[in-house]
Coordinates of N, CA and C in Angstrom, one line a residue:
Chain K
N1 N -66.5 -6.9 26.9 CA -65.2 -7.3 26.4 C -65.3 -8.7 25.8
A2 N -65.3 -8.8 24.4 CA -65.5 -10.1 23.8 C -64.2 -11.0 23.8
G3 N -63.0 -10.4 23.9 CA -61.8 -11.2 23.9 C -61.4 -11.6 22.5
V4 N -61.4 -12.9 22.3 CA -61.0 -13.4 20.9 C -62.3 -14.0 20.3
T5 N -62.6 -13.5 19.2 CA -63.8 -14.0 18.5 C -63.5 -14.6 17.2
Q6 N -63.9 -15.9 16.9 CA -63.6 -16.5 15.7 C -64.9 -17.0 15.0
T7 N -64.9 -16.9 13.7 CA -66.0 -17.4 12.9 C -65.5 -18.1 11.7
P8 N -66.3 -19.1 11.1 CA -67.6 -19.6 11.7 C -67.3 -20.6 12.9
K9 N -68.3 -21.0 13.6 CA -68.2 -21.9 14.6 C -68.2 -23.4 14.1
F10 N -69.0 -23.6 13.1 CA -69.0 -24.9 12.4 C -69.0 -24.7 10.9
Q11 N -68.3 -25.6 10.2 CA -68.3 -25.6 8.8 C -68.0 -27.0 8.2
V12 N -68.8 -27.3 7.2 CA -68.5 -28.6 6.4 C -68.1 -28.2 5.0
L13 N -67.0 -28.7 4.6 CA -66.4 -28.4 3.3 C -66.3 -29.7 2.5
K14 N -66.4 -29.6 1.2 CA -66.1 -30.7 0.3 C -64.6 -30.6 0.0
T15 N -64.0 -31.7 -0.3 CA -62.6 -31.8 -0.7 C -62.3 -30.9 -1.9
G16 N -61.3 -30.0 -1.7 CA -61.0 -29.1 -2.8 C -61.5 -27.7 -2.7
Q17 N -62.5 -27.6 -1.8 CA -63.1 -26.2 -1.6 C -62.2 -25.4 -0.8
S18 N -62.4 -24.1 -0.9 CA -61.6 -23.2 -0.1 C -62.4 -22.5 0.9
M19 N -61.8 -22.0 2.0 CA -62.5 -21.2 3.0 C -61.6 -20.4 3.8
T20 N -62.1 -19.4 4.5 CA -61.3 -18.6 5.4 C -61.9 -18.5 6.7
L21 N -61.1 -18.8 7.7 CA -61.5 -18.7 9.1 C -61.1 -17.3 9.6
Q22 N -62.1 -16.6 10.2 CA -61.8 -15.2 10.6 C -61.6 -15.2 12.1
C23 N -60.7 -14.3 12.5 CA -60.4 -14.1 14.0 C -60.2 -12.7 14.3
A24 N -60.7 -12.2 15.4 CA -60.5 -10.8 15.8 C -60.4 -10.8 17.3
Q25 N -59.5 -9.9 17.8 CA -59.3 -9.7 19.2 C -59.5 -8.2 19.6
D26 N -60.0 -8.0 20.7 CA -60.2 -6.6 21.1 C -59.4 -6.2 22.4
M27 N -58.3 -6.9 22.6 CA -57.5 -6.7 23.7 C -56.2 -5.9 23.4
N28 N -56.1 -5.4 22.2 CA -55.0 -4.6 21.7 C -53.7 -5.4 21.8
H29 N -53.8 -6.8 21.6 CA -52.6 -7.6 21.6 C -51.8 -7.5 20.4
N30 N -50.5 -7.7 20.6 CA -49.6 -7.7 19.4 C -49.5 -9.0 18.7
S31 N -49.6 -10.1 19.4 CA -49.3 -11.4 18.8 C -50.6 -12.2 18.7
M32 N -50.7 -12.9 17.6 CA -51.9 -13.7 17.3 C -51.5 -15.1 16.8
Y33 N -52.3 -16.1 17.0 CA -51.9 -17.5 16.7 C -53.1 -18.2 16.1
W34 N -52.8 -19.2 15.3 CA -53.8 -20.2 14.8 C -53.2 -21.6 15.2
Y35 N -54.1 -22.4 15.9 CA -53.7 -23.7 16.3 C -54.8 -24.7 15.8
R36 N -54.4 -25.9 15.6 CA -55.4 -26.9 15.3 C -55.3 -28.0 16.4
Q37 N -56.5 -28.6 16.7 CA -56.5 -29.6 17.7 C -57.2 -30.9 17.2
D38 N -56.4 -32.0 17.2 CA -57.0 -33.2 16.8 C -57.0 -34.2 18.0
P39 N -57.9 -35.1 18.0 CA -57.9 -36.1 19.1 C -56.6 -36.7 19.4
G40 N -56.1 -36.7 20.7 CA -54.9 -37.3 21.0 C -53.6 -36.6 20.6
M41 N -53.8 -35.5 19.9 CA -52.6 -34.8 19.4 C -52.3 -33.4 20.1
G42 N -53.2 -33.1 21.0 CA -53.0 -31.8 21.6 C -53.2 -30.6 20.6
L43 N -52.7 -29.5 20.9 CA -52.7 -28.4 20.0 C -51.4 -28.2 19.2
R44 N -51.6 -28.0 18.0 CA -50.4 -27.8 17.1 C -50.5 -26.4 16.5
L45 N -49.4 -25.7 16.5 CA -49.3 -24.4 16.0 C -49.2 -24.4 14.5
I46 N -50.1 -23.7 13.8 CA -50.2 -23.6 12.4 C -49.3 -22.4 11.9
Y47 N -49.7 -21.3 12.3 CA -49.0 -20.0 12.0 C -49.2 -19.1 13.1
Y48 N -48.3 -18.1 13.2 CA -48.4 -17.1 14.2 C -48.0 -15.8 13.7
S49 N -48.4 -14.7 14.3 CA -48.0 -13.4 13.9 C -47.5 -12.7 15.2
A50 N -46.2 -12.4 15.2 CA -45.7 -11.8 16.4 C -46.1 -10.4 16.6
S51 N -46.3 -9.7 15.5 CA -46.8 -8.3 15.5 C -47.5 -8.0 14.2
E52 N -48.2 -6.9 14.2 CA -48.8 -6.5 12.9 C -47.8 -6.4 11.8
G53 N -48.2 -7.0 10.7 CA -47.3 -7.0 9.5 C -46.3 -8.1 9.4
T54 N -46.3 -9.0 10.4 CA -45.4 -10.2 10.3 C -46.2 -11.5 10.5
T55 N -45.8 -12.5 9.8 CA -46.4 -13.8 10.0 C -45.2 -14.9 9.9
D56 N -45.4 -16.0 10.6 CA -44.4 -17.0 10.6 C -45.0 -18.4 10.7
K57 N -44.3 -19.4 10.1 CA -44.8 -20.7 10.2 C -44.7 -21.3 11.6
G58 N -45.6 -22.2 11.9 CA -45.5 -22.9 13.1 C -45.1 -24.3 12.8
E59 N -45.7 -25.3 13.6 CA -45.4 -26.7 13.4 C -46.0 -27.3 12.2
V60 N -47.2 -27.0 11.8 CA -47.9 -27.6 10.7 C -48.5 -26.6 9.7
P61 N -47.7 -25.9 9.0 CA -48.2 -24.8 8.1 C -48.7 -25.3 6.8
N62 N -48.3 -26.5 6.3 CA -48.7 -26.9 5.0 C -50.2 -27.0 4.7
G63 N -50.6 -26.4 3.6 CA -52.0 -26.4 3.3 C -52.8 -25.2 3.8
Y64 N -52.1 -24.3 4.5 CA -52.7 -23.1 5.0 C -52.0 -21.8 4.6
N65 N -52.7 -20.7 4.6 CA -52.2 -19.4 4.5 C -52.8 -18.5 5.5
V66 N -52.1 -17.5 5.9 CA -52.6 -16.5 6.9 C -52.5 -15.1 6.4
S67 N -53.3 -14.2 7.0 CA -53.2 -12.8 6.7 C -53.4 -12.1 8.0
R68 N -52.4 -11.2 8.4 CA -52.6 -10.3 9.5 C -53.1 -9.0 8.9
L69 N -54.4 -8.9 8.9 CA -55.1 -7.8 8.2 C -54.8 -6.5 8.9
N70 N -54.8 -6.5 10.2 CA -54.5 -5.3 11.0 C -54.2 -5.8 12.4
K71 N -54.0 -5.0 13.4 CA -53.7 -5.4 14.7 C -54.7 -6.3 15.3
R72 N -56.0 -6.1 14.9 CA -57.1 -6.8 15.5 C -57.3 -8.2 14.9
E73 N -57.1 -8.3 13.6 CA -57.6 -9.4 12.8 C -56.5 -10.3 12.2
F74 N -56.7 -11.6 12.3 CA -55.8 -12.6 11.8 C -56.6 -13.8 11.2
S75 N -56.5 -13.9 9.9 CA -57.3 -14.9 9.2 C -56.5 -16.1 8.8
L76 N -57.2 -17.2 8.7 CA -56.6 -18.5 8.3 C -57.3 -19.0 7.0
R77 N -56.6 -19.3 6.0 CA -57.2 -19.7 4.7 C -56.8 -21.1 4.3
L78 N -57.8 -21.9 4.0 CA -57.5 -23.2 3.4 C -57.8 -23.1 1.9
E79 N -56.8 -23.2 1.1 CA -57.0 -23.0 -0.4 C -57.7 -24.1 -1.0
S80 N -57.3 -25.3 -0.7 CA -57.9 -26.5 -1.2 C -58.0 -27.6 -0.1
A81 N -59.2 -27.6 0.5 CA -59.4 -28.4 1.7 C -59.2 -29.9 1.4
A82 N -58.6 -30.6 2.4 CA -58.4 -32.0 2.3 C -59.0 -32.6 3.6
P83 N -59.4 -33.9 3.5 CA -59.9 -34.6 4.7 C -59.0 -34.5 5.9
S84 N -57.7 -34.5 5.7 CA -56.7 -34.4 6.8 C -56.8 -33.1 7.5
Q85 N -57.5 -32.1 7.0 CA -57.6 -30.8 7.6 C -58.9 -30.8 8.5
T86 N -59.6 -31.9 8.6 CA -60.7 -32.0 9.5 C -60.2 -31.8 10.9
S87 N -60.6 -30.8 11.7 CA -60.0 -30.6 13.0 C -60.9 -29.5 13.7
V88 N -60.4 -29.2 14.9 CA -61.0 -28.0 15.6 C -59.9 -26.9 15.5
Y89 N -60.2 -25.7 15.1 CA -59.2 -24.7 14.9 C -59.4 -23.6 16.0
F90 N -58.3 -23.2 16.6 CA -58.4 -22.2 17.7 C -57.5 -21.0 17.3
C91 N -58.1 -19.8 17.4 CA -57.4 -18.6 17.3 C -57.0 -18.1 18.7
A92 N -55.9 -17.5 18.8 CA -55.5 -17.0 20.1 C -54.7 -15.7 20.0
S93 N -54.5 -15.0 21.1 CA -53.7 -13.8 21.1 C -53.0 -13.6 22.4
S94 N -52.0 -12.9 22.4 CA -51.3 -12.5 23.6 C -50.6 -11.1 23.4
S95 N -50.2 -10.5 24.5 CA -49.6 -9.2 24.3 C -48.2 -9.3 23.7
G96 N -47.6 -10.5 23.8 CA -46.4 -10.8 23.1 C -45.2 -10.2 23.7
G97 N -44.0 -10.9 23.4 CA -42.7 -10.4 23.8 C -42.5 -10.6 25.3
G98 N -41.5 -10.0 25.8 CA -41.2 -10.0 27.3 C -40.8 -11.4 27.7
S99 N -41.1 -11.7 28.9 CA -40.8 -13.0 29.5 C -42.0 -13.9 29.8
G100 N -43.0 -13.7 28.9 CA -44.1 -14.6 29.0 C -45.4 -13.9 29.3
N101 N -46.4 -14.2 28.4 CA -47.7 -13.5 28.5 C -48.8 -14.6 28.4
T102 N -49.9 -14.3 29.0 CA -51.0 -15.2 28.9 C -51.5 -15.2 27.5
I103 N -51.9 -16.4 27.1 CA -52.5 -16.5 25.7 C -54.0 -16.7 25.9
Y104 N -54.8 -15.9 25.2 CA -56.2 -15.9 25.3 C -56.8 -16.6 24.0
F105 N -57.7 -17.6 24.3 CA -58.2 -18.4 23.2 C -59.6 -18.0 22.8
G106 N -59.9 -18.2 21.5 CA -61.3 -18.2 21.1 C -62.0 -19.5 21.4
E107 N -63.2 -19.6 21.1 CA -64.0 -20.8 21.4 C -63.9 -22.0 20.4
G108 N -63.2 -21.7 19.3 CA -62.9 -22.8 18.4 C -63.8 -22.8 17.2
S109 N -63.3 -23.4 16.1 CA -64.1 -23.5 14.9 C -64.0 -25.0 14.5
W110 N -65.1 -25.7 14.4 CA -65.2 -27.1 14.0 C -65.3 -27.2 12.5
L111 N -64.2 -27.8 11.9 CA -64.2 -27.9 10.5 C -64.2 -29.4 10.1
T112 N -65.1 -29.7 9.2 CA -65.2 -31.1 8.7 C -65.0 -31.0 7.2
V113 N -64.1 -31.8 6.6 CA -63.8 -31.9 5.2 C -64.2 -33.3 4.7
V114 N -65.2 -33.3 3.8 CA -65.7 -34.6 3.4 C -65.3 -34.9 1.9
Chain B
S1 N -42.5 -32.3 16.0 CA -43.0 -33.1 17.1 C -43.3 -32.1 18.2
Q2 N -44.2 -32.6 19.1 CA -44.6 -31.7 20.2 C -43.4 -31.3 21.1
Q3 N -43.4 -30.1 21.6 CA -42.4 -29.7 22.6 C -42.7 -30.3 23.9
G4 N -44.0 -30.2 24.3 CA -44.4 -30.7 25.6 C -45.1 -32.0 25.6
E5 N -44.8 -32.8 26.5 CA -45.6 -34.1 26.6 C -46.1 -34.2 28.0
E6 N -47.4 -34.3 28.2 CA -47.9 -34.5 29.5 C -48.1 -36.0 29.9
D7 N -48.0 -36.2 31.2 CA -48.1 -37.5 31.7 C -48.8 -37.4 33.0
P8 N -49.8 -38.3 33.3 CA -50.3 -39.3 32.4 C -51.3 -38.7 31.3
Q9 N -51.6 -39.5 30.4 CA -52.6 -39.0 29.4 C -54.0 -38.9 29.9
A10 N -54.3 -39.8 30.9 CA -55.6 -39.7 31.5 C -55.5 -40.0 33.0
L11 N -56.3 -39.4 33.8 CA -56.3 -39.6 35.3 C -57.7 -39.5 35.8
S12 N -58.0 -40.5 36.6 CA -59.3 -40.5 37.3 C -59.2 -40.6 38.8
I13 N -59.8 -39.6 39.5 CA -59.6 -39.6 41.0 C -60.9 -39.3 41.6
Q14 N -61.0 -39.5 42.9 CA -62.2 -39.2 43.7 C -62.1 -37.7 44.1
E15 N -63.3 -37.1 44.3 CA -63.4 -35.8 44.7 C -62.7 -35.7 46.1
G16 N -61.9 -34.6 46.3 CA -61.2 -34.4 47.5 C -59.7 -34.9 47.5
E17 N -59.4 -35.7 46.5 CA -58.1 -36.2 46.3 C -57.3 -35.2 45.6
N18 N -55.9 -35.3 45.7 CA -55.1 -34.5 44.9 C -54.8 -35.1 43.5
A19 N -54.6 -34.2 42.5 CA -54.3 -34.7 41.2 C -52.9 -34.1 40.8
T20 N -52.1 -34.9 40.3 CA -50.7 -34.4 39.8 C -50.5 -34.8 38.4
M21 N -50.2 -33.9 37.6 CA -49.8 -34.2 36.2 C -48.5 -33.6 35.9
N22 N -47.8 -34.2 34.9 CA -46.4 -33.8 34.6 C -46.3 -33.4 33.2
C23 N -45.3 -32.5 32.9 CA -45.0 -32.1 31.6 C -43.5 -32.1 31.4
S24 N -43.1 -32.7 30.3 CA -41.7 -32.7 29.9 C -41.5 -32.0 28.6
Y25 N -40.4 -31.4 28.4 CA -40.2 -30.6 27.2 C -38.7 -30.8 26.7
K26 N -38.4 -30.4 25.5 CA -37.2 -30.8 24.9 C -36.1 -29.7 24.8
T27 N -36.5 -28.5 24.7 CA -35.5 -27.5 24.5 C -35.6 -26.4 25.6
S28 N -34.6 -25.5 25.6 CA -34.6 -24.5 26.7 C -35.8 -23.6 26.5
I29 N -36.3 -23.2 27.7 CA -37.5 -22.4 27.7 C -37.3 -21.1 28.4
N30 N -38.2 -20.1 28.1 CA -38.2 -18.9 28.9 C -39.2 -18.9 30.0
N31 N -40.4 -19.6 29.7 CA -41.4 -19.8 30.6 C -42.3 -21.0 30.3
L32 N -43.0 -21.4 31.2 CA -44.0 -22.5 31.0 C -45.3 -22.2 31.6
Q33 N -46.3 -22.5 30.8 CA -47.7 -22.2 31.3 C -48.6 -23.4 31.3
W34 N -49.6 -23.4 32.2 CA -50.5 -24.4 32.2 C -51.9 -23.9 31.9
Y35 N -52.6 -24.7 31.1 CA -54.0 -24.3 30.6 C -54.9 -25.4 30.9
R36 N -56.2 -25.0 31.0 CA -57.3 -25.9 31.2 C -58.3 -25.8 30.0
Q37 N -58.8 -26.9 29.6 CA -59.8 -27.0 28.6 C -61.0 -27.8 29.0
N38 N -62.1 -27.2 29.1 CA -63.4 -28.0 29.3 C -63.8 -28.5 27.9
S39 N -64.5 -29.6 28.0 CA -64.9 -30.2 26.7 C -65.7 -29.3 25.8
G40 N -65.2 -29.2 24.6 CA -65.8 -28.4 23.6 C -65.6 -26.9 23.7
R41 N -64.6 -26.5 24.5 CA -64.4 -25.1 24.8 C -63.0 -24.7 24.4
G42 N -62.7 -23.4 24.5 CA -61.3 -23.0 24.3 C -60.5 -23.2 25.5
L43 N -59.2 -22.9 25.4 CA -58.3 -23.1 26.6 C -58.3 -21.8 27.5
V44 N -58.1 -22.1 28.8 CA -58.1 -21.0 29.7 C -56.8 -21.1 30.5
H45 N -56.2 -19.9 30.7 CA -54.9 -19.9 31.3 C -55.0 -20.1 32.8
L46 N -54.2 -20.9 33.4 CA -54.2 -21.2 34.8 C -53.0 -20.5 35.5
I47 N -51.8 -20.7 35.1 CA -50.7 -20.3 35.8 C -49.4 -20.2 34.9
L48 N -48.5 -19.3 35.1 CA -47.3 -19.2 34.4 C -46.1 -19.2 35.3
I49 N -45.1 -20.0 35.0 CA -43.9 -20.0 35.8 C -42.7 -19.7 34.9
R50 N -41.8 -18.8 35.3 CA -40.7 -18.4 34.5 C -39.5 -19.4 34.8
S51 N -38.6 -19.3 33.9 CA -37.5 -20.3 33.9 C -36.6 -20.1 35.2
N52 N -36.6 -18.9 35.8 CA -35.8 -18.7 37.0 C -36.6 -19.0 38.3
E53 N -37.8 -19.5 38.1 CA -38.7 -19.8 39.3 C -38.7 -21.3 39.4
R54 N -38.9 -21.8 40.6 CA -38.9 -23.3 40.9 C -40.3 -23.7 41.3
E55 N -41.1 -22.8 41.9 CA -42.4 -23.2 42.4 C -43.3 -22.0 42.4
K56 N -44.6 -22.3 42.1 CA -45.5 -21.2 42.2 C -46.9 -21.7 42.6
H57 N -47.6 -20.9 43.3 CA -48.9 -21.3 43.8 C -50.0 -20.3 43.4
S58 N -51.2 -20.9 43.1 CA -52.3 -20.0 42.8 C -53.6 -20.8 43.3
G59 N -54.1 -20.4 44.4 CA -55.3 -21.0 45.0 C -55.0 -22.5 45.3
R60 N -55.7 -23.4 44.7 CA -55.5 -24.9 44.9 C -54.4 -25.4 43.9
L61 N -53.8 -24.6 43.1 CA -52.8 -25.0 42.2 C -51.4 -24.8 42.7
R62 N -50.6 -25.8 42.4 CA -49.1 -25.6 42.7 C -48.4 -26.2 41.5
V63 N -47.5 -25.3 41.0 CA -46.7 -25.7 39.8 C -45.2 -25.7 40.2
T64 N -44.5 -26.7 39.8 CA -43.1 -26.7 40.0 C -42.4 -26.8 38.6
L65 N -41.2 -26.3 38.6 CA -40.4 -26.3 37.3 C -39.0 -26.8 37.7
D66 N -38.5 -27.8 37.0 CA -37.1 -28.3 37.1 C -36.5 -28.1 35.7
T67 N -35.7 -27.1 35.5 CA -35.2 -26.8 34.2 C -34.0 -27.8 33.9
S68 N -33.4 -28.4 34.9 CA -32.3 -29.3 34.7 C -32.9 -30.6 34.1
K69 N -34.1 -31.0 34.5 CA -34.8 -32.2 34.0 C -35.7 -31.9 32.9
K70 N -35.9 -30.6 32.6 CA -36.8 -30.1 31.5 C -38.2 -30.7 31.8
S71 N -38.7 -30.4 33.0 CA -40.0 -31.0 33.4 C -40.7 -30.0 34.3
S72 N -42.0 -30.1 34.4 CA -42.9 -29.3 35.2 C -44.0 -30.2 35.7
S73 N -44.5 -29.9 36.9 CA -45.7 -30.6 37.4 C -46.7 -29.6 37.9
L74 N -48.0 -30.0 37.7 CA -49.1 -29.3 38.2 C -49.9 -30.1 39.2
L75 N -50.0 -29.6 40.4 CA -50.7 -30.3 41.4 C -52.0 -29.5 41.7
I76 N -53.1 -30.2 41.7 CA -54.4 -29.6 42.0 C -54.8 -30.3 43.4
T77 N -54.9 -29.5 44.4 CA -55.3 -30.1 45.7 C -56.8 -30.1 45.9
A78 N -57.2 -31.0 46.8 CA -58.7 -31.1 47.1 C -59.6 -30.9 45.9
S79 N -59.4 -31.8 45.0 CA -60.1 -31.7 43.7 C -61.6 -31.7 43.8
R80 N -62.2 -31.1 42.9 CA -63.7 -31.0 42.8 C -64.2 -31.6 41.5
A81 N -65.4 -32.0 41.4 CA -66.0 -32.5 40.1 C -65.8 -31.4 39.0
A82 N -65.9 -30.2 39.4 CA -65.7 -29.1 38.4 C -64.3 -29.0 37.8
D83 N -63.4 -29.7 38.4 CA -62.0 -29.7 37.9 C -61.9 -30.6 36.7
T84 N -62.9 -31.4 36.5 CA -62.8 -32.3 35.3 C -62.6 -31.6 34.0
A85 N -61.5 -31.9 33.3 CA -61.1 -31.1 32.2 C -59.9 -31.7 31.6
S86 N -59.4 -31.2 30.5 CA -58.0 -31.5 30.0 C -57.1 -30.4 30.4
Y87 N -55.9 -30.8 30.7 CA -54.9 -29.8 31.2 C -53.7 -29.9 30.2
F88 N -53.2 -28.7 29.8 CA -52.1 -28.7 28.9 C -51.0 -27.8 29.4
C89 N -49.8 -28.1 29.1 CA -48.7 -27.3 29.3 C -48.3 -26.6 28.0
A90 N -47.7 -25.4 28.1 CA -47.3 -24.7 26.9 C -45.9 -24.1 27.2
T91 N -45.0 -24.2 26.3 CA -43.7 -23.6 26.6 C -43.4 -22.4 25.6
G92 N -42.7 -21.4 26.2 CA -42.3 -20.3 25.4 C -40.8 -20.4 25.3
S93 N -40.3 -20.3 24.1 CA -38.9 -20.5 23.8 C -38.0 -19.4 24.3
V94 N -36.7 -19.7 24.5 CA -35.7 -18.7 24.9 C -35.5 -17.6 23.9
S95 N -35.6 -18.0 22.6 CA -35.3 -17.1 21.5 C -36.4 -16.0 21.4
G96 N -37.5 -16.2 22.0 CA -38.6 -15.2 21.9 C -39.9 -15.9 22.3
T97 N -40.7 -15.2 23.0 CA -41.9 -15.8 23.5 C -43.1 -15.7 22.7
Y98 N -42.9 -15.4 21.4 CA -44.0 -15.2 20.5 C -44.6 -16.6 20.1
K99 N -43.8 -17.6 20.1 CA -44.3 -18.9 19.7 C -44.5 -19.9 20.9
Y100 N -45.7 -20.3 21.1 CA -46.0 -21.2 22.2 C -46.3 -22.6 21.7
I101 N -45.7 -23.6 22.2 CA -45.9 -25.0 21.8 C -46.6 -25.7 22.9
F102 N -47.7 -26.4 22.6 CA -48.5 -27.1 23.6 C -48.2 -28.6 23.6
G103 N -48.4 -29.2 24.7 CA -48.3 -30.6 24.9 C -49.6 -31.3 24.5
T104 N -49.6 -32.6 24.7 CA -50.7 -33.4 24.2 C -51.9 -33.4 25.3
G105 N -51.6 -33.0 26.5 CA -52.6 -32.9 27.5 C -52.9 -34.1 28.4
T106 N -53.4 -33.8 29.6 CA -53.8 -34.8 30.5 C -55.3 -34.7 30.7
R107 N -56.1 -35.7 30.5 CA -57.5 -35.7 30.7 C -57.8 -36.1 32.1
L108 N -58.3 -35.2 32.9 CA -58.6 -35.4 34.3 C -60.1 -35.6 34.5
K109 N -60.4 -36.7 35.2 CA -61.8 -36.9 35.6 C -61.9 -37.0 37.1
V110 N -62.7 -36.1 37.7 CA -62.9 -36.1 39.1 C -64.3 -36.7 39.4
L111 N -64.3 -37.8 40.1 CA -65.6 -38.5 40.4 C -66.2 -38.0 41.7
A112 N -67.5 -37.6 41.7 CA -68.1 -37.1 42.9 C -68.5 -38.2 43.8

């Protein structure tokens, strides 16, 4: 049982380049999330998908787009990377709804924009 | 701005001592969760407490929730060097628990 798998693990981009971070979960979860983590800032929610076919903005959505491809997959796209987007990105999933569910995280993707 | 704010930002204790960290939040919540992150890794769920609960235990962990003060505390008893990690609180909103907002975290170092 792989849980939440995200790729790539490491990536270096030049300013202005685009890229897509891929995420897949095998727990049949309804909800999926993308967070970024910067030193001293904790985790900030970029976008989330409450269920297949829906996506919503989180705290810091500017500069990003997402696609909930199917129930398993939720991708994050940087259309024109900027140095301010240098961060560690975490994909996560949960069964969603109800009165609280555990969030399961991937191992992170380290992105550097130069 | 962040929903949750942990306090202290960093904590250093000796092995065997208890560690207490606090989380404050701003809006009404449905539930609050605590997570642990080892350096360079993803976050791992520790414990969830619902808004109608005041205290919860799991092994060496004790979590309290005071909704009137909009705060929670995590107590780790008899700490071990392996407890060295960052600890985060996450809040689920009343309007729906799809969106979880994390705090800035407490970095705990347990000295052997």
